[in-house]
mmCIF file of C-alpha atoms in Angstrom:
data_model
loop_
_atom_site.group_PDB
_atom_site.id
_atom_site.type_symbol
_atom_site.label_atom_id
_atom_site.label_comp_id
_atom_site.label_asym_id
_atom_site.label_seq_id
_atom_site.Cartn_x
_atom_site.Cartn_y
_atom_site.Cartn_z
ATOM 1 C CA MET A 1 0.000 0.000 0.000
ATOM 2 C CA HIS A 2 1.504 3.324 -1.005
ATOM 3 C CA GLY A 3 -0.863 6.120 -0.129
ATOM 4 C CA SER A 4 -3.147 7.112 2.668
ATOM 5 C CA SER A 5 -6.031 6.925 0.171
ATOM 6 C CA ASP A 6 -5.610 3.139 0.303
ATOM 7 C CA VAL A 7 -6.096 3.060 4.077
ATOM 8 C CA GLY A 8 -9.535 2.267 5.453
ATOM 9 C CA ARG A 9 -11.323 4.542 7.921
ATOM 10 C CA LEU A 10 -13.331 3.628 10.999
ATOM 11 C CA VAL A 11 -15.784 6.412 10.126
ATOM 12 C CA ASP A 12 -16.772 4.480 6.987
ATOM 13 C CA ARG A 13 -17.763 1.413 9.001
ATOM 14 C CA ARG A 14 -21.383 0.971 10.124
ATOM 15 C CA PRO A 15 -21.486 -2.242 12.145
ATOM 16 C CA SER A 16 -24.710 -3.858 13.317
ATOM 17 C CA VAL A 17 -24.956 -6.313 16.194
ATOM 18 C CA THR A 18 -27.474 -9.166 16.257
ATOM 19 C CA PRO A 19 -28.745 -10.622 19.568
ATOM 20 C CA GLU A 20 -26.907 -13.865 18.704
ATOM 21 C CA ARG A 21 -23.691 -11.925 18.279
ATOM 22 C CA LEU A 22 -24.202 -10.287 21.682
ATOM 23 C CA ILE A 23 -24.451 -13.739 23.303
ATOM 24 C CA ASP A 24 -21.363 -14.975 21.430
ATOM 25 C CA GLN A 25 -19.436 -11.936 22.709
ATOM 26 C CA LEU A 26 -19.938 -12.938 26.353
ATOM 27 C CA ILE A 27 -16.411 -14.317 26.686
ATOM 28 C CA PRO A 28 -13.157 -12.833 28.035
ATOM 29 C CA PRO A 29 -11.371 -10.495 25.576
ATOM 30 C CA PRO A 30 -8.506 -11.846 23.422
ATOM 31 C CA THR A 31 -5.916 -10.270 25.752
ATOM 32 C CA PHE A 32 -7.100 -12.648 28.484
ATOM 33 C CA ALA A 33 -7.794 -15.718 26.333
ATOM 34 C CA GLU A 34 -4.937 -17.773 27.795
ATOM 35 C CA VAL A 35 -4.962 -16.756 31.452
ATOM 36 C CA SER A 36 -5.482 -18.923 34.529
ATOM 37 C CA PHE A 37 -4.913 -18.700 38.270
ATOM 38 C CA ALA A 38 -1.533 -20.359 37.632
ATOM 39 C CA THR A 39 -0.422 -17.595 35.228
ATOM 40 C CA TYR A 40 -1.227 -14.802 37.720
ATOM 41 C CA LYS A 41 2.042 -13.771 39.335
ATOM 42 C CA PRO A 42 1.343 -12.200 42.746
ATOM 43 C CA ASP A 43 3.764 -9.471 43.819
ATOM 44 C CA PRO A 44 5.571 -10.805 46.929
ATOM 45 C CA ALA A 45 5.499 -7.244 48.316
ATOM 46 C CA GLU A 46 1.689 -7.191 48.069
ATOM 47 C CA PRO A 47 0.245 -10.123 50.093
ATOM 48 C CA SER A 48 -3.290 -9.100 49.108
ATOM 49 C CA GLN A 49 -2.588 -10.390 45.573
ATOM 50 C CA ALA A 50 -1.899 -13.997 46.632
ATOM 51 C CA ALA A 51 -4.886 -13.791 49.002
ATOM 52 C CA ALA A 52 -7.091 -12.659 46.090
ATOM 53 C CA VAL A 53 -6.131 -15.756 44.058
ATOM 54 C CA GLN A 54 -7.185 -18.000 46.941
ATOM 55 C CA ALA A 55 -10.421 -16.050 47.441
ATOM 56 C CA CYS A 56 -11.310 -16.456 43.755
ATOM 57 C CA GLN A 57 -10.558 -20.186 43.810
ATOM 58 C CA ARG A 58 -12.796 -20.612 46.874
ATOM 59 C CA PHE A 59 -15.497 -18.576 45.169
ATOM 60 C CA CYS A 60 -15.375 -20.853 42.094
ATOM 61 C CA GLU A 61 -15.769 -23.958 44.269
ATOM 62 C CA GLN A 62 -18.729 -22.385 46.079
ATOM 63 C CA ALA A 63 -20.320 -21.318 42.786
ATOM 64 C CA VAL A 64 -20.289 -24.925 41.525
ATOM 65 C CA GLN A 65 -21.693 -26.219 44.827
ATOM 66 C CA ARG A 66 -24.469 -23.611 44.797
ATOM 67 C CA ARG A 67 -25.433 -24.421 41.235
ATOM 68 C CA ALA A 68 -25.623 -28.139 42.080
ATOM 69 C CA GLY A 69 -28.078 -27.294 44.856
ATOM 70 C CA LYS A 70 -29.011 -29.288 47.941
ATOM 71 C CA LYS A 71 -30.393 -32.817 47.813
ATOM 72 C CA LYS A 72 -33.897 -33.229 49.151
ATOM 73 C CA LEU A 73 -36.248 -36.183 49.508
ATOM 74 C CA PHE A 74 -36.982 -38.301 46.419
ATOM 75 C CA GLY A 75 -33.763 -37.212 44.709
ATOM 76 C CA LYS A 76 -34.967 -33.652 44.103
ATOM 77 C CA ARG A 77 -32.598 -30.749 44.532
ATOM 78 C CA GLU A 78 -33.246 -27.407 46.147
ATOM 79 C CA VAL A 79 -31.682 -24.445 44.358
ATOM 80 C CA LEU A 80 -29.312 -22.503 46.598
ATOM 81 C CA PRO A 81 -28.710 -18.781 46.023
ATOM 82 C CA GLY A 82 -25.499 -17.902 44.206
ATOM 83 C CA VAL A 83 -22.507 -16.234 45.848
ATOM 84 C CA GLY A 84 -20.706 -13.027 44.905
ATOM 85 C CA VAL A 85 -17.104 -11.866 44.899
ATOM 86 C CA TYR A 86 -16.069 -8.287 44.240
ATOM 87 C CA LEU A 87 -12.444 -7.587 43.273
ATOM 88 C CA ASP A 88 -11.596 -4.020 44.231
ATOM 89 C CA GLY A 89 -8.303 -2.327 43.472
ATOM 90 C CA GLY A 90 -6.492 0.286 41.432
ATOM 91 C CA PHE A 91 -5.557 0.064 37.780
ATOM 92 C CA GLY A 92 -3.377 -2.760 36.530
ATOM 93 C CA VAL A 93 -3.224 -4.964 39.641
ATOM 94 C CA GLY A 94 -4.597 -7.959 37.728
ATOM 95 C CA LYS A 95 -8.313 -7.804 38.561
ATOM 96 C CA THR A 96 -9.430 -8.704 35.031
ATOM 97 C CA HIS A 97 -6.816 -11.490 34.917
ATOM 98 C CA LEU A 98 -8.381 -13.033 38.040
ATOM 99 C CA LEU A 99 -11.910 -12.484 36.727
ATOM 100 C CA ALA A 100 -11.088 -14.245 33.443
ATOM 101 C CA SER A 101 -9.300 -17.009 35.392
ATOM 102 C CA SER A 102 -12.516 -17.556 37.365
ATOM 103 C CA TYR A 103 -14.407 -17.823 34.077
ATOM 104 C CA TYR A 104 -11.982 -20.422 32.707
ATOM 105 C CA ALA A 105 -11.909 -22.344 35.987
ATOM 106 C CA MET A 106 -15.523 -23.310 35.246
ATOM 107 C CA SER A 107 -14.518 -25.543 32.355
ATOM 108 C CA GLY A 108 -13.716 -29.196 32.888
ATOM 109 C CA PRO A 109 -15.352 -32.609 32.601
ATOM 110 C CA ARG A 110 -18.691 -30.812 32.980
ATOM 111 C CA GLU A 111 -18.809 -27.711 30.815
ATOM 112 C CA PHE A 112 -20.632 -25.119 32.900
ATOM 113 C CA LYS A 113 -22.449 -22.251 31.279
ATOM 114 C CA ARG A 114 -20.825 -18.958 32.131
ATOM 115 C CA ALA A 115 -20.735 -15.410 30.790
ATOM 116 C CA PHE A 116 -18.106 -12.658 30.828
ATOM 117 C CA ALA A 117 -19.205 -9.103 30.072
ATOM 118 C CA THR A 118 -18.295 -5.525 30.741
ATOM 119 C CA PHE A 119 -20.853 -3.600 32.745
ATOM 120 C CA GLY A 120 -21.904 -1.775 29.560
ATOM 121 C CA GLU A 121 -22.397 -5.042 27.679
ATOM 122 C CA LEU A 122 -24.614 -6.372 30.457
ATOM 123 C CA THR A 123 -26.876 -3.314 30.410
ATOM 124 C CA GLN A 124 -26.975 -3.537 26.612
ATOM 125 C CA LEU A 125 -27.950 -7.210 26.827
ATOM 126 C CA ALA A 126 -30.876 -6.326 29.087
ATOM 127 C CA GLY A 127 -31.817 -3.552 26.674
ATOM 128 C CA VAL A 128 -31.827 -5.814 23.613
ATOM 129 C CA PHE A 129 -33.517 -8.878 25.137
ATOM 130 C CA GLY A 130 -35.677 -7.195 27.761
ATOM 131 C CA PHE A 131 -35.326 -7.568 31.515
ATOM 132 C CA VAL A 132 -37.359 -10.766 32.018
ATOM 133 C CA GLU A 133 -35.886 -12.446 28.920
ATOM 134 C CA CYS A 134 -32.372 -11.563 30.119
ATOM 135 C CA ILE A 135 -33.045 -13.297 33.450
ATOM 136 C CA ASP A 136 -34.386 -16.367 31.611
ATOM 137 C CA LEU A 137 -31.363 -16.330 29.315
ATOM 138 C CA LEU A 138 -28.809 -16.330 32.161
ATOM 139 C CA SER A 139 -30.677 -18.145 34.946
ATOM 140 C CA ASP A 140 -29.118 -21.574 34.241
ATOM 141 C CA TYR A 141 -25.573 -20.162 34.175
ATOM 142 C CA VAL A 142 -23.147 -21.078 36.950
ATOM 143 C CA LEU A 143 -21.271 -17.799 36.755
ATOM 144 C CA VAL A 144 -21.658 -14.272 35.411
ATOM 145 C CA CYS A 145 -18.436 -12.201 35.374
ATOM 146 C CA ILE A 146 -18.750 -8.423 35.154
ATOM 147 C CA ASP A 147 -15.636 -6.411 34.360
ATOM 148 C CA GLU A 148 -15.338 -2.763 35.428
ATOM 149 C CA PHE A 149 -18.552 -2.519 37.394
ATOM 150 C CA GLU A 150 -19.896 0.998 36.886
ATOM 151 C CA LEU A 151 -23.066 2.719 37.962
ATOM 152 C CA ASP A 152 -23.236 5.751 35.714
ATOM 153 C CA ASP A 153 -26.910 6.553 35.939
ATOM 154 C CA PRO A 154 -29.919 5.763 38.106
ATOM 155 C CA GLY A 155 -31.612 3.640 35.428
ATOM 156 C CA ASN A 156 -28.639 1.294 35.167
ATOM 157 C CA THR A 157 -28.311 1.138 38.941
ATOM 158 C CA THR A 158 -31.873 -0.090 39.343
ATOM 159 C CA LEU A 159 -31.709 -2.374 36.302
ATOM 160 C CA ILE A 160 -28.501 -4.184 37.261
ATOM 161 C CA SER A 161 -29.417 -4.394 40.943
ATOM 162 C CA ARG A 162 -32.686 -6.147 40.114
ATOM 163 C CA LEU A 163 -31.160 -8.297 37.391
ATOM 164 C CA LEU A 164 -28.363 -9.597 39.624
ATOM 165 C CA SER A 165 -30.718 -10.098 42.587
ATOM 166 C CA ALA A 166 -32.975 -12.242 40.400
ATOM 167 C CA LEU A 167 -30.047 -14.258 39.030
ATOM 168 C CA VAL A 168 -28.476 -14.852 42.453
ATOM 169 C CA GLU A 169 -31.849 -16.101 43.747
ATOM 170 C CA ARG A 170 -31.840 -18.641 40.921
ATOM 171 C CA GLY A 171 -28.406 -19.996 41.862
ATOM 172 C CA VAL A 172 -26.208 -17.912 39.562
ATOM 173 C CA SER A 173 -22.982 -16.677 41.156
ATOM 174 C CA VAL A 174 -21.555 -13.275 40.258
ATOM 175 C CA ALA A 175 -17.926 -12.100 40.128
ATOM 176 C CA ALA A 176 -17.171 -8.435 39.478
ATOM 177 C CA THR A 177 -14.198 -6.087 39.255
ATOM 178 C CA SER A 178 -14.112 -2.371 39.883
ATOM 179 C CA ASN A 179 -12.031 0.479 41.179
ATOM 180 C CA THR A 180 -14.849 1.406 43.580
ATOM 181 C CA LEU A 181 -16.102 -0.408 46.671
ATOM 182 C CA PRO A 182 -19.711 -1.593 46.272
ATOM 183 C CA GLU A 183 -21.184 0.815 48.808
ATOM 184 C CA GLN A 184 -19.479 3.732 47.021
ATOM 185 C CA LEU A 185 -20.765 2.903 43.545
ATOM 186 C CA GLY A 186 -22.407 5.893 41.919
ATOM 187 C CA GLU A 187 -20.720 8.489 44.152
ATOM 188 C CA GLY A 188 -20.374 11.853 42.451
ATOM 189 C CA ARG A 189 -22.264 10.703 39.360
ATOM 190 C CA PHE A 190 -25.900 11.193 40.277
ATOM 191 C CA ALA A 191 -28.041 11.592 43.385
ATOM 192 C CA ALA A 192 -26.659 8.404 44.918
ATOM 193 C CA GLN A 193 -28.667 8.791 48.117
ATOM 194 C CA ASP A 194 -31.876 8.332 46.102
ATOM 195 C CA PHE A 195 -30.630 4.927 45.027
ATOM 196 C CA LEU A 196 -29.012 3.731 48.229
ATOM 197 C CA ARG A 197 -31.467 0.847 48.505
ATOM 198 C CA GLU A 198 -30.389 -0.562 45.140
ATOM 199 C CA ILE A 199 -26.718 0.095 45.832
ATOM 200 C CA ASN A 200 -26.923 -1.551 49.264
ATOM 201 C CA THR A 201 -28.723 -4.540 47.717
ATOM 202 C CA LEU A 202 -25.807 -4.892 45.320
ATOM 203 C CA ALA A 203 -23.213 -4.477 48.086
ATOM 204 C CA ALA A 204 -24.878 -7.188 50.176
ATOM 205 C CA MET A 205 -24.421 -9.741 47.365
ATOM 206 C CA PHE A 206 -20.650 -9.485 47.294
ATOM 207 C CA THR A 207 -17.711 -10.448 49.455
ATOM 208 C CA THR A 208 -15.207 -7.668 48.767
ATOM 209 C CA VAL A 209 -11.605 -8.686 48.066
ATOM 210 C CA ARG A 210 -9.168 -5.783 48.051
ATOM 211 C CA ILE A 211 -6.099 -6.073 45.769
ATOM 212 C CA GLU A 212 -3.232 -3.647 46.362
ATOM 213 C CA GLY A 213 -0.260 -2.871 44.128
ATOM 214 C CA PRO A 214 1.170 -0.496 41.517
ATOM 215 C CA ASP A 215 -0.245 -0.346 37.987
ATOM 216 C CA TYR A 216 1.660 -3.071 36.108
ATOM 217 C CA ARG A 217 0.925 -1.243 32.835
ATOM 218 C CA HIS A 218 3.113 1.591 34.095
ATOM 219 C CA ARG A 219 5.939 -0.640 35.248
ATOM 220 C CA ASP A 220 8.678 0.070 32.718
ATOM 221 C CA LEU A 221 6.223 2.172 30.682
ATOM 222 C CA PRO A 222 7.749 5.513 29.663
ATOM 223 C CA PRO A 223 5.721 8.727 29.853
ATOM 224 C CA ALA A 224 3.516 9.570 26.870
ATOM 225 C CA PRO A 225 5.784 9.797 23.822
ATOM 226 C CA GLU A 226 6.099 12.958 21.727
ATOM 227 C CA PRO A 227 3.400 12.535 19.073
ATOM 228 C CA PRO A 228 4.462 12.133 15.441
ATOM 229 C CA SER A 229 3.250 14.593 12.782
ATOM 230 C CA ASP A 230 0.019 14.082 10.804
ATOM 231 C CA ALA A 231 2.097 13.172 7.735
ATOM 232 C CA GLU A 232 4.104 10.580 9.678
ATOM 233 C CA VAL A 233 0.917 8.987 11.040
ATOM 234 C CA ALA A 234 -0.569 8.763 7.525
ATOM 235 C CA GLU A 235 2.674 7.329 6.151
ATOM 236 C CA ARG A 236 2.898 4.692 8.867
ATOM 237 C CA ALA A 237 -0.767 3.748 8.456
ATOM 238 C CA ALA A 238 -0.221 3.206 4.732
ATOM 239 C CA ALA A 239 2.562 0.738 5.537
ATOM 240 C CA VAL A 240 0.385 -1.458 7.792
ATOM 241 C CA PRO A 241 -2.066 -3.834 6.079
ATOM 242 C CA GLY A 242 -5.434 -3.730 7.810
ATOM 243 C CA ALA A 243 -4.805 -0.385 9.532
ATOM 244 C CA THR A 244 -7.314 2.456 9.728
ATOM 245 C CA LEU A 245 -6.606 6.195 9.568
ATOM 246 C CA ASP A 246 -9.045 8.732 11.006
ATOM 247 C CA ASP A 247 -9.268 12.368 12.020
ATOM 248 C CA PHE A 248 -9.871 12.572 15.779
ATOM 249 C CA ASP A 249 -12.896 14.899 15.664
ATOM 250 C CA ALA A 250 -14.485 12.919 12.824
ATOM 251 C CA LEU A 251 -13.966 9.664 14.734
ATOM 252 C CA CYS A 252 -15.502 11.114 17.915
ATOM 253 C CA ALA A 253 -18.511 12.279 15.883
ATOM 254 C CA HIS A 254 -18.841 8.817 14.316
ATOM 255 C CA LEU A 255 -18.801 7.107 17.715
ATOM 256 C CA ALA A 256 -21.863 9.185 18.645
ATOM 257 C CA THR A 257 -23.876 7.579 15.812
ATOM 258 C CA MET A 258 -23.918 4.100 17.402
ATOM 259 C CA HIS A 259 -24.332 2.378 20.759
ATOM 260 C CA PRO A 260 -20.991 1.480 22.416
ATOM 261 C CA SER A 261 -21.975 -2.199 22.158
ATOM 262 C CA ARG A 262 -21.098 -1.875 18.449
ATOM 263 C CA TYR A 263 -17.552 -0.641 19.035
ATOM 264 C CA LEU A 264 -16.238 -4.199 19.149
ATOM 265 C CA SER A 265 -17.633 -4.855 15.660
ATOM 266 C CA LEU A 266 -16.367 -1.434 14.547
ATOM 267 C CA ILE A 267 -12.725 -2.453 15.119
ATOM 268 C CA GLU A 268 -13.076 -6.083 14.041
ATOM 269 C CA GLY A 269 -10.217 -7.177 11.778
ATOM 270 C CA VAL A 270 -8.305 -3.908 12.277
ATOM 271 C CA SER A 271 -4.549 -4.347 12.804
ATOM 272 C CA GLY A 272 -3.742 -0.832 13.987
ATOM 273 C CA VAL A 273 -5.631 2.398 14.647
ATOM 274 C CA PHE A 274 -3.985 5.593 13.376
ATOM 275 C CA ILE A 275 -5.472 8.937 14.414
ATOM 276 C CA THR A 276 -4.558 12.503 13.441
ATOM 277 C CA GLY A 277 -5.372 15.716 15.264
ATOM 278 C CA VAL A 278 -5.925 14.439 18.816
ATOM 279 C CA ARG A 279 -6.948 17.256 21.164
ATOM 280 C CA PRO A 280 -8.170 17.541 24.760
ATOM 281 C CA ILE A 281 -11.860 16.749 25.239
ATOM 282 C CA ASP A 282 -14.154 18.882 27.372
ATOM 283 C CA ASP A 283 -17.461 17.159 26.596
ATOM 284 C CA GLN A 284 -18.353 14.370 29.027
ATOM 285 C CA SER A 285 -20.381 12.254 26.579
ATOM 286 C CA VAL A 286 -17.609 12.418 23.935
ATOM 287 C CA ALA A 287 -15.070 11.441 26.599
ATOM 288 C CA LEU A 288 -17.120 8.463 27.812
ATOM 289 C CA ARG A 289 -17.498 7.154 24.253
ATOM 290 C CA LEU A 290 -13.725 7.436 23.793
ATOM 291 C CA VAL A 291 -13.287 5.459 27.035
ATOM 292 C CA SER A 292 -15.514 2.689 25.623
ATOM 293 C CA LEU A 293 -13.556 2.586 22.357
ATOM 294 C CA THR A 294 -10.255 2.531 24.290
ATOM 295 C CA ASP A 295 -11.481 -0.436 26.332
ATOM 296 C CA ARG A 296 -12.408 -2.358 23.174
ATOM 297 C CA LEU A 297 -9.041 -1.548 21.541
ATOM 298 C CA TYR A 298 -7.195 -2.620 24.677
ATOM 299 C CA ASP A 299 -9.189 -5.842 24.978
ATOM 300 C CA ALA A 300 -8.437 -6.656 21.334
ATOM 301 C CA GLY A 301 -4.758 -5.695 21.671
ATOM 302 C CA ILE A 302 -4.865 -3.207 18.777
ATOM 303 C CA PRO A 303 -1.992 -0.682 18.850
ATOM 304 C CA VAL A 304 -2.634 3.050 18.430
ATOM 305 C CA VAL A 305 -0.520 5.737 16.758
ATOM 306 C CA ALA A 306 -1.753 9.312 17.081
ATOM 307 C CA SER A 307 -0.694 12.863 16.244
ATOM 308 C CA GLY A 308 -1.746 16.075 17.947
ATOM 309 C CA ALA A 309 -1.970 16.372 21.737
ATOM 310 C CA LYS A 310 -0.240 13.806 23.937
ATOM 311 C CA LEU A 311 -2.665 11.042 24.843
ATOM 312 C CA ASP A 312 -2.217 11.600 28.561
ATOM 313 C CA THR A 313 -3.735 15.076 28.112
ATOM 314 C CA VAL A 314 -6.943 13.993 26.317
ATOM 315 C CA PHE A 315 -9.092 14.164 29.462
ATOM 316 C CA SER A 316 -8.985 17.657 30.969
ATOM 317 C CA ALA A 317 -8.037 18.358 34.591
ATOM 318 C CA GLU A 318 -11.639 19.401 35.202
ATOM 319 C CA MET A 319 -12.860 16.004 33.980
ATOM 320 C CA LEU A 320 -10.295 14.145 36.058
ATOM 321 C CA ALA A 321 -11.645 15.954 39.113
ATOM 322 C CA GLY A 322 -15.218 14.773 38.470
ATOM 323 C CA GLY A 323 -17.262 11.661 39.158
ATOM 324 C CA PHE A 324 -15.750 9.679 36.262
ATOM 325 C CA ARG A 325 -12.158 10.270 37.393
ATOM 326 C CA LYS A 326 -11.337 6.572 37.771
ATOM 327 C CA LYS A 327 -12.771 5.762 34.364
ATOM 328 C CA TYR A 328 -10.646 8.433 32.663
ATOM 329 C CA LEU A 329 -7.500 7.403 34.525
ATOM 330 C CA ARG A 330 -8.029 3.782 33.482
ATOM 331 C CA ALA A 331 -8.517 4.859 29.849
ATOM 332 C CA THR A 332 -5.366 7.017 29.983
ATOM 333 C CA SER A 333 -3.403 4.084 31.394
ATOM 334 C CA ARG A 334 -4.666 1.867 28.581
ATOM 335 C CA LEU A 335 -4.047 4.491 25.877
ATOM 336 C CA LEU A 336 -0.429 4.797 27.034
ATOM 337 C CA ALA A 337 -0.007 1.025 26.791
ATOM 338 C CA LEU A 338 -1.585 1.016 23.312
ATOM 339 C CA THR A 339 0.607 3.861 22.058
ATOM 340 C CA ALA A 340 3.725 2.237 23.532
ATOM 341 C CA ALA A 341 2.827 -0.802 21.452
ATOM 342 C CA GLY A 342 2.137 1.443 18.459
ATOM 343 C CA GLN A 343 5.581 3.032 18.808
ATOM 344 C CA ALA A 344 7.158 -0.395 18.851
ATOM 345 C CA GLY A 345 4.941 -1.700 16.031
ATOM 346 C CA ARG A 346 3.545 -4.594 18.080
ATOM 347 C CA THR A 347 0.270 -5.797 19.560
ATOM 348 C CA ILE A 348 -0.628 -5.685 23.260
ATOM 349 C CA THR A 349 -0.010 -8.807 25.298
#
């Protein structure tokens, strides 16, 4: 390929997502396709990490026992409520690794039904199938894993609280990760006190496991590199088969035309994402869509090369001081890892 005109653009893609596709997507992302409890390497200086592995293994054993139920007279079984584990910690301490390991621990001689979804994917699933149908769909699962548990608005708070309560009653166990303790979910984002009942219902389902440690993504990760020029980005994109090249503002506008559940399909088959004209964002909804895209890119291990503002300045200081602070910091951490890979011309591992 010899010219930027040959390079595809994300803004030209209009993906659609069928309900079947949504179900098929309920698996750990490619980055975590090979993980297990054995491949998690606890930091000897952080005893909470080794303790978290043991807590997750115990949780998996309990989840299987709960699903099997209790024997009653005449060989019948009584369904026992599911259990919950909540992995709380900062960025890059291995929460998603342990969550995916819990998912994979459910395979064996008996293949148990289990699902792995981001919080956004779970709310989307309920939106597509309907609340009651979503409960029916998941009620015979052993385990539902929810990555990056977020409560961004009152509707989602109520929806997920009731959905998980119904599933747990039916013997489904729930594992979740977040940067926020259950009783603090929703703080600073909406009138949390109005929804304390739902939030407390959620908190009561989980045993909280705290994981301490530095962000492994920033171990040996240099600060944000000096961005290349627009011309360099276009030239590099043209040299990478399967890459896309987009203007930052145009891409942000395109993301607004579709639900974030389609972002995974949007980047399907893309080998690298090249963006020109990055600038700081001061619109919350634009920023949150960029966070969702960043998560999908990170999950898929797709490197990023961008010109314009440094990627650690995309979210303004004002935004980092608000209710979505943790979300933006996580996205910045992931963008730095993606651009480090882009600089080196490799995928994320």
